[in-house]
PDB file of C-alpha atoms in Angstrom:
ATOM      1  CA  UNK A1249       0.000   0.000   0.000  1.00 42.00           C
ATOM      2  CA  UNK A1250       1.388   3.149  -0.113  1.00 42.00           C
ATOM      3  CA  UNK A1251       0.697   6.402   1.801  1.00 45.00           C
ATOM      4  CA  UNK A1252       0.871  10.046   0.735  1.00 48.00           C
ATOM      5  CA  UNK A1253       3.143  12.575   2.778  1.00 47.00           C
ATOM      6  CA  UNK A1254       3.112  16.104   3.339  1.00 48.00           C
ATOM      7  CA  UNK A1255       6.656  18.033   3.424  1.00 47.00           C
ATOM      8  CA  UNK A1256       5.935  20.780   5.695  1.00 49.00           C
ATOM      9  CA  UNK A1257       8.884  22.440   4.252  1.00 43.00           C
ATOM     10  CA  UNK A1258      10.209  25.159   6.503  1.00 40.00           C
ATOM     11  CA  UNK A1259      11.563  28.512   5.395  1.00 41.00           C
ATOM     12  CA  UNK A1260      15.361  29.284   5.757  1.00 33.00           C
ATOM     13  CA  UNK A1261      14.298  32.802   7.022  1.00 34.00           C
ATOM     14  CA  UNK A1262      12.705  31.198   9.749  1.00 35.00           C
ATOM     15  CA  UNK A1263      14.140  30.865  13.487  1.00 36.00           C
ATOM     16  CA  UNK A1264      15.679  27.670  12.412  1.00 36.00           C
ATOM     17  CA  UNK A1265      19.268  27.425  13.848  1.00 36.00           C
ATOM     18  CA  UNK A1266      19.925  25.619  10.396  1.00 37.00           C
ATOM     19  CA  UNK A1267      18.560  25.170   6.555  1.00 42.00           C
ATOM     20  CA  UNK A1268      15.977  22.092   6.395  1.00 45.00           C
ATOM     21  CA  UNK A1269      15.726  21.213   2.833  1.00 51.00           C
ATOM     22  CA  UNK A1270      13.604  18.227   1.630  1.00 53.00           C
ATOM     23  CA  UNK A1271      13.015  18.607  -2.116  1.00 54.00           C
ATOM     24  CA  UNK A1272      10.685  17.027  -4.843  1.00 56.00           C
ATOM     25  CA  UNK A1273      12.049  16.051  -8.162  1.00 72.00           C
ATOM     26  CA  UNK A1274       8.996  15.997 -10.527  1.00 87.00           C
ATOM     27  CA  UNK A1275       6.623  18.921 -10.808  1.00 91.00           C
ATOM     28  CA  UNK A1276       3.038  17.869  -9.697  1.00 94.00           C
ATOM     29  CA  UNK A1277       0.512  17.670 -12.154  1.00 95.00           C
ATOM     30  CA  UNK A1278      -2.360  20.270 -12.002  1.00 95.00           C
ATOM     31  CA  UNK A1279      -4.549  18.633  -9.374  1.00 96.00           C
ATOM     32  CA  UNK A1280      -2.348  15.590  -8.202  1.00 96.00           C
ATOM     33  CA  UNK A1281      -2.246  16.958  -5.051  1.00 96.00           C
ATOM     34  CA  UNK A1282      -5.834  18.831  -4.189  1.00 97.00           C
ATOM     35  CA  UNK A1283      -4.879  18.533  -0.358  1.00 97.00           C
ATOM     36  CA  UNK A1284      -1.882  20.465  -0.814  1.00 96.00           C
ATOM     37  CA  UNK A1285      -1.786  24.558   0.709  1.00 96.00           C
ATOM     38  CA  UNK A1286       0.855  26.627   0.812  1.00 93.00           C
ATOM     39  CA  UNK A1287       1.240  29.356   4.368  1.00 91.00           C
ATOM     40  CA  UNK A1288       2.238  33.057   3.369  1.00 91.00           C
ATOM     41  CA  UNK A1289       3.020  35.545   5.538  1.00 88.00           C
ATOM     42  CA  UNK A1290       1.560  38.956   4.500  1.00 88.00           C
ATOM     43  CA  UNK A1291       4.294  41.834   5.321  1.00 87.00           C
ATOM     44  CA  UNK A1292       3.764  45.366   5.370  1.00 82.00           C
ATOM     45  CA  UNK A1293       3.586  46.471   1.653  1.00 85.00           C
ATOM     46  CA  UNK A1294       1.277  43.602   1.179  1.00 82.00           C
ATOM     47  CA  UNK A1295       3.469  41.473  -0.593  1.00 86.00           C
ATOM     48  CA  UNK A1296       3.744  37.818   0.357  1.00 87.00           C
ATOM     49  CA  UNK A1297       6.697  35.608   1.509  1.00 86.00           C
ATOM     50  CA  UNK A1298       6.456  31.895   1.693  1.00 87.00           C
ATOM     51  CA  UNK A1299       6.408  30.044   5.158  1.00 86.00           C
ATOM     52  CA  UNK A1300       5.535  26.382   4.586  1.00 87.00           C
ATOM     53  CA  UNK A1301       3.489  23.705   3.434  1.00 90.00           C
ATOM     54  CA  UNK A1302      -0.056  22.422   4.900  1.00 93.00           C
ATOM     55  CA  UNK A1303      -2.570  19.813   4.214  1.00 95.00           C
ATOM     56  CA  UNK A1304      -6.148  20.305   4.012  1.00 97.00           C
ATOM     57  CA  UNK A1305      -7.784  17.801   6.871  1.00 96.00           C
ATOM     58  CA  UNK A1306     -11.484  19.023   6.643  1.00 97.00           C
ATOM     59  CA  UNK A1307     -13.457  21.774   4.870  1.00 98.00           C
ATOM     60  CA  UNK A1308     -12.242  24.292   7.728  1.00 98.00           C
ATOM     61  CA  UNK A1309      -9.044  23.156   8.869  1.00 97.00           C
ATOM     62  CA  UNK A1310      -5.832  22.472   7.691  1.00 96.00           C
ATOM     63  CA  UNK A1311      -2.402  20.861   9.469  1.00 94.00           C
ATOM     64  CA  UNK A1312       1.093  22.135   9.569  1.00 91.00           C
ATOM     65  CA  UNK A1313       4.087  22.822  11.313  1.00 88.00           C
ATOM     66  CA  UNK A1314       3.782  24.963  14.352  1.00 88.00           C
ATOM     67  CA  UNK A1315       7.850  26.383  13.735  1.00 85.00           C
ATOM     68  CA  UNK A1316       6.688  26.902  10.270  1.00 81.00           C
ATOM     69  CA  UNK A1317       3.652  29.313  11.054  1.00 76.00           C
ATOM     70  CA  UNK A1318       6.183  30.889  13.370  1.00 71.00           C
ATOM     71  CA  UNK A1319       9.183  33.773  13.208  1.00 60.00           C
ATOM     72  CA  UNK A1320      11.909  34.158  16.035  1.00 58.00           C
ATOM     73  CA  UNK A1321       9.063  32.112  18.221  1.00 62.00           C
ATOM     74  CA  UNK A1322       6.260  34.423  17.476  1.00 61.00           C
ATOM     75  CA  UNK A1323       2.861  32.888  15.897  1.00 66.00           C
ATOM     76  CA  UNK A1324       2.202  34.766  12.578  1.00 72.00           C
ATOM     77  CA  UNK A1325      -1.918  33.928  12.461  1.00 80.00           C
ATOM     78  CA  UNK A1326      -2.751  37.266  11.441  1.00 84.00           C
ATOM     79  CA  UNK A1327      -0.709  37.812   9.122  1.00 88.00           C
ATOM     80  CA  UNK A1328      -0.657  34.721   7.661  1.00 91.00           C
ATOM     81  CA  UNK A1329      -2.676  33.591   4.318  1.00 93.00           C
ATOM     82  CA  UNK A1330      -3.372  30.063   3.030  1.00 95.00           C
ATOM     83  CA  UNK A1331      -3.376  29.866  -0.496  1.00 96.00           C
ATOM     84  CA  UNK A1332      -5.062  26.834  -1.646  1.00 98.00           C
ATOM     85  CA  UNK A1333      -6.133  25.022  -5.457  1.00 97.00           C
ATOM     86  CA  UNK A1334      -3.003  26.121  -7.124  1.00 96.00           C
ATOM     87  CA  UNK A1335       0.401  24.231  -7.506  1.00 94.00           C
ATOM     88  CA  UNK A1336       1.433  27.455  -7.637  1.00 93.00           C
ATOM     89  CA  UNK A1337       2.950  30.122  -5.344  1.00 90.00           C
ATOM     90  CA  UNK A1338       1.124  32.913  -7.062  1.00 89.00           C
ATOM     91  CA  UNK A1339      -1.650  34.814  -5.031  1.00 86.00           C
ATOM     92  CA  UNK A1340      -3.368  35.295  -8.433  1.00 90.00           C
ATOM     93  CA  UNK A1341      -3.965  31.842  -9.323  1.00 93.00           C
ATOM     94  CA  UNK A1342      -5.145  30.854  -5.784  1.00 96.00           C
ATOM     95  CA  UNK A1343      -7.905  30.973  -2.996  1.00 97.00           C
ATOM     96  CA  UNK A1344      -6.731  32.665   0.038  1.00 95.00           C
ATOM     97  CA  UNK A1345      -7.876  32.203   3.183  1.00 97.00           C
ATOM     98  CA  UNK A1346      -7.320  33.739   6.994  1.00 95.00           C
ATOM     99  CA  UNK A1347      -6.649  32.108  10.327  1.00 94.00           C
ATOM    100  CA  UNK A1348      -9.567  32.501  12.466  1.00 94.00           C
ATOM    101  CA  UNK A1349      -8.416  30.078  15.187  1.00 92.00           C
ATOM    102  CA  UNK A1350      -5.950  27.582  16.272  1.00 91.00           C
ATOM    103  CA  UNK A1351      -4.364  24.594  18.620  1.00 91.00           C
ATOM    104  CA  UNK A1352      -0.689  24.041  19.116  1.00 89.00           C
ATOM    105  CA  UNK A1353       0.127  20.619  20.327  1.00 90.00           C
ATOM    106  CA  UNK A1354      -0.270  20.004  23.730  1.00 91.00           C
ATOM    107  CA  UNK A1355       3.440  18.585  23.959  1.00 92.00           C
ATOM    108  CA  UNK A1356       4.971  20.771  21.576  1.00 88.00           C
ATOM    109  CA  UNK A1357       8.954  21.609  22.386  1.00 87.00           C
ATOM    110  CA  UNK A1358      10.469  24.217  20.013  1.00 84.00           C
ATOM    111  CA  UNK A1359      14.008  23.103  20.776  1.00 83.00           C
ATOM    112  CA  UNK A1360      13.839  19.734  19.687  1.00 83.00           C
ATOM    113  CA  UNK A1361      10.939  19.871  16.733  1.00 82.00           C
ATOM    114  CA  UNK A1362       8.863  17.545  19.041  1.00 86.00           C
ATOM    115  CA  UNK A1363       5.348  17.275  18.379  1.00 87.00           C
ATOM    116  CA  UNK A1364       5.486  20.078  15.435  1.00 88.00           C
ATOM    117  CA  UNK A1365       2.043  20.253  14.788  1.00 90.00           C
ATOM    118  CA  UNK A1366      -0.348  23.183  14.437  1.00 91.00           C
ATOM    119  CA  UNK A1367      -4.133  23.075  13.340  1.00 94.00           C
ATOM    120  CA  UNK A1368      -5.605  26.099  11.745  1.00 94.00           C
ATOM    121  CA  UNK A1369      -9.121  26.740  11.766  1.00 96.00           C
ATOM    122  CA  UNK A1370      -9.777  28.908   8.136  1.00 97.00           C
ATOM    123  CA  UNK A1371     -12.045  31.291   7.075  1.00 97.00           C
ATOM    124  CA  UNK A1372     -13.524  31.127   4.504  1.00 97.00           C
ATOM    125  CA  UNK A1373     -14.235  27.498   4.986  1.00 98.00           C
ATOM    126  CA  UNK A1374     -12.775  25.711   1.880  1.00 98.00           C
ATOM    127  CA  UNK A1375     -14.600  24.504  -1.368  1.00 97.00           C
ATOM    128  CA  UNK A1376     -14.055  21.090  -2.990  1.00 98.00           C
ATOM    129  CA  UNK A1377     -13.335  20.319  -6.472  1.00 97.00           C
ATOM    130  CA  UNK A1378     -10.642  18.912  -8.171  1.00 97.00           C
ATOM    131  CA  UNK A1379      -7.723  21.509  -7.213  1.00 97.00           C
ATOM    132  CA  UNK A1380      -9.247  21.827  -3.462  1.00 98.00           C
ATOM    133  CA  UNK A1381      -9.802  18.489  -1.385  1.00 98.00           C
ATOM    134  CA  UNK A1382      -8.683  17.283   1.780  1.00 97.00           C
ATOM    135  CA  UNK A1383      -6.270  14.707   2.155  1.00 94.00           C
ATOM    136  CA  UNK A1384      -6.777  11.253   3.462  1.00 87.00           C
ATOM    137  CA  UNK A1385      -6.096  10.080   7.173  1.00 80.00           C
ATOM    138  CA  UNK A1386      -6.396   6.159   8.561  1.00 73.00           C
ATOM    139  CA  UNK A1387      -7.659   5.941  12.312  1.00 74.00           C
ATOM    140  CA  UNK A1388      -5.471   3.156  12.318  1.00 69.00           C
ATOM    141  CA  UNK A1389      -2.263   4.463  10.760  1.00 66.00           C
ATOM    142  CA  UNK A1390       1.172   3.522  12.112  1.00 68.00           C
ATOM    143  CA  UNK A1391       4.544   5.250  11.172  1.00 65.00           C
ATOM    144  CA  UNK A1392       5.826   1.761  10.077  1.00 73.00           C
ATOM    145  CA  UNK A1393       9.375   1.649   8.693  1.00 76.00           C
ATOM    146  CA  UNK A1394      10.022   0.234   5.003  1.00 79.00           C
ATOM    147  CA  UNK A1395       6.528   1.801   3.245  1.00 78.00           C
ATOM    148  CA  UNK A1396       6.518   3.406   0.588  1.00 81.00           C
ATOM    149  CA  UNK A1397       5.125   7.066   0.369  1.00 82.00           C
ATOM    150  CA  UNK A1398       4.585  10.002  -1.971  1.00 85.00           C
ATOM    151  CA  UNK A1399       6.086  13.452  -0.405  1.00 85.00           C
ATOM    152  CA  UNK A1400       4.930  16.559  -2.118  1.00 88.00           C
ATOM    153  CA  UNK A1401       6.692  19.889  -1.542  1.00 85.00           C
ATOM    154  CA  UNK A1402       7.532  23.319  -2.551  1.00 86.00           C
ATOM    155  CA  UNK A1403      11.105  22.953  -2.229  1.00 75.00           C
ATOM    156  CA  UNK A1404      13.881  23.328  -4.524  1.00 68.00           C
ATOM    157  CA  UNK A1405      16.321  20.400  -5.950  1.00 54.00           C
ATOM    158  CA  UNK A1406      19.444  20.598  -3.492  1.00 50.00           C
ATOM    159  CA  UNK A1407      21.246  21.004  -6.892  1.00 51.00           C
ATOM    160  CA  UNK A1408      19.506  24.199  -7.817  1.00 49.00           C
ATOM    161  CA  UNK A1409      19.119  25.320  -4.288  1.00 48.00           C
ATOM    162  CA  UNK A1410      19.106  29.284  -3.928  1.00 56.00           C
ATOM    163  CA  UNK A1411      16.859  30.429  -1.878  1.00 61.00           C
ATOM    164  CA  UNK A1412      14.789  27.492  -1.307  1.00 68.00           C
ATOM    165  CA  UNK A1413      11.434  27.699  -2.648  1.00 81.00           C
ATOM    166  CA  UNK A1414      10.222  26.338  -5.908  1.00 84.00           C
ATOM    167  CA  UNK A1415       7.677  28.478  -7.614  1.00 87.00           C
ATOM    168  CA  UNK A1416       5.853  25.276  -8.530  1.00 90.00           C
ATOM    169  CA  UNK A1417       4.562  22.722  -6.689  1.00 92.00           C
ATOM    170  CA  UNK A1418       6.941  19.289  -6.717  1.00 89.00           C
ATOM    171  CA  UNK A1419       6.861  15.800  -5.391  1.00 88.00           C
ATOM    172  CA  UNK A1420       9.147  13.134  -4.815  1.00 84.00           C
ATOM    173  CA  UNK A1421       8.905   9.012  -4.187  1.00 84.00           C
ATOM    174  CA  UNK A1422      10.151   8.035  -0.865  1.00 81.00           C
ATOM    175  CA  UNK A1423      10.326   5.100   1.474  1.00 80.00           C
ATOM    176  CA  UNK A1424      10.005   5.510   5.191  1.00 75.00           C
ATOM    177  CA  UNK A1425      12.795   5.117   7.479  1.00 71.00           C
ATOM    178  CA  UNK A1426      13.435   5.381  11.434  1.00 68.00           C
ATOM    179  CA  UNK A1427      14.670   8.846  12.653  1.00 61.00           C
ATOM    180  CA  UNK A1428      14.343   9.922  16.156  1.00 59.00           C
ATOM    181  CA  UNK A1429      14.430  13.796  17.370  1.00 58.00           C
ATOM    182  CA  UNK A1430      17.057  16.222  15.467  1.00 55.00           C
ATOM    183  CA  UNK A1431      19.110  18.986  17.417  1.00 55.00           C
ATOM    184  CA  UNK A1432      21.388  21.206  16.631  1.00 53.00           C
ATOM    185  CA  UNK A1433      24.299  18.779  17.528  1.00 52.00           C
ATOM    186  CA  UNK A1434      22.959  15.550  15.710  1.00 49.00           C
ATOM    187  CA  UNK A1435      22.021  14.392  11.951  1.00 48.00           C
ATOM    188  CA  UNK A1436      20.593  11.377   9.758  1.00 52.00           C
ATOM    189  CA  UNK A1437      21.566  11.171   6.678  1.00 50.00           C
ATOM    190  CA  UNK A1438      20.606   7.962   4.673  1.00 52.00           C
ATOM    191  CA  UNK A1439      21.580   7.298   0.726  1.00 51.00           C
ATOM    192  CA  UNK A1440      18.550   7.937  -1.535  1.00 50.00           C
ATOM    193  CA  UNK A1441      19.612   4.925  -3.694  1.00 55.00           C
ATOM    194  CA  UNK A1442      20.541   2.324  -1.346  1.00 53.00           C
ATOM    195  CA  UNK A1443      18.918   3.731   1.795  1.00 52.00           C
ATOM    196  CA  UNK A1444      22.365   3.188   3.915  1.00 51.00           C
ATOM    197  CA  UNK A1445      21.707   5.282   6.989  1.00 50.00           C
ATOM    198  CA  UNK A1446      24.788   7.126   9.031  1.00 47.00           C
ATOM    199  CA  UNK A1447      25.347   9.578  11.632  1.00 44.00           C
ATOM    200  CA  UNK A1448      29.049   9.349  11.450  1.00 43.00           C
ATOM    201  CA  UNK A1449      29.777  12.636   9.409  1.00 40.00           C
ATOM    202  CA  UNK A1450      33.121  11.348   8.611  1.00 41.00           C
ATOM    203  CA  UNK A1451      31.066   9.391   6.014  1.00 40.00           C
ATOM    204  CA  UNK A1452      29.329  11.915   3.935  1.00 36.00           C
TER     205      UNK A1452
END
């Protein structure tokens, strides 16, 4: 079976002590990924800078990363807009939609990326068609290790990294592996072709 993923990919501008880059590389199709919203932060002139990723879970709320919705610790939720139906980051081509409530995890710890999870309550409540739908969740999902799993992302190619964000929506074949909490003084790296995993940097 396999399971779809959602990169919650994590702007370098961020409070991030370091760059997380997880890239896609295939552009999505228009409408592969209906589920798929993208978290802006409105500045001052009105103009719109890219936070992270999100996934639409019902018609009114959508999941992310709390450190993504976030700047030097601060919650952005007024300022922020969620631009769904577009596999696109243009404002133009998309819905947008405001923040009118939300719930941290309970057990969330900044530090250590630990229960990273914010749900946004949007307004206006989303409509469904084939660019806008919400993605799908098993009651009785486990994060097995060894399944294979579709990650979608906006994300550049490490190769073509420059600042980070794709202007087009892109997604990537994957298959799980274990991992266990990341701080500043520890990594995982593992081999994209064989999957070797190491944490010995001496072997990079």
């Amino acid at each position: 079976m396999n399971y779809y993923a959602l990169v919650l990919f994590i702007k370098a501008a961020t409070s991030l002590p370091f760059n997380l880059i997880v890239s896609g590389s295939t552009d999505a199709t228009t409408n592969q990924f209906p589920y798929h919203v993208s978290m802006m932060n409105q500045l001052g002139d009105d103009s719109l800078e890219f936070l992270c990723s999100g996934a639409i879970i019902d018609s009114t709320h959508v999941v992310t990363t709390a450190s993504g919705a976030q700047i030097n610790g601060i919650q952005l939720t007024s300022s922020i807009r969620i631009l769904s139906g577009s596999n696109e980051l243009d404002f133009t081509k998309a819905t947008s939609h405001q923040i009118s409530s939300y719930k941290l995890h309970n057990n969330y710890i900044p530090k250590t990326f630990e229960n990273d999870i914010v749900i946004f309550e949007v307004t206006p409540q989303f409509t469904f068609s084939g660019s806008t739908n919400s993605i799908t969740v098993s009651n009785n999902w486990t994060a097995d290790i060894s399944v294979d799993c579709v990650i979608s992302s906006f994300a550049e190619p490490i190769s073509d990294f420059q600042d980070g964000i794709s202007s087009t929506l892109k997604y990537e074949n994957i298959v799980t592996s274990g991992c266990s909490v990341a701080t500043n003084n520890s990594f995982c790296i593992a081999d994209k072709t064989t999957g070797k995993q190491t944490t010995d940097k001496n072997n990079l």
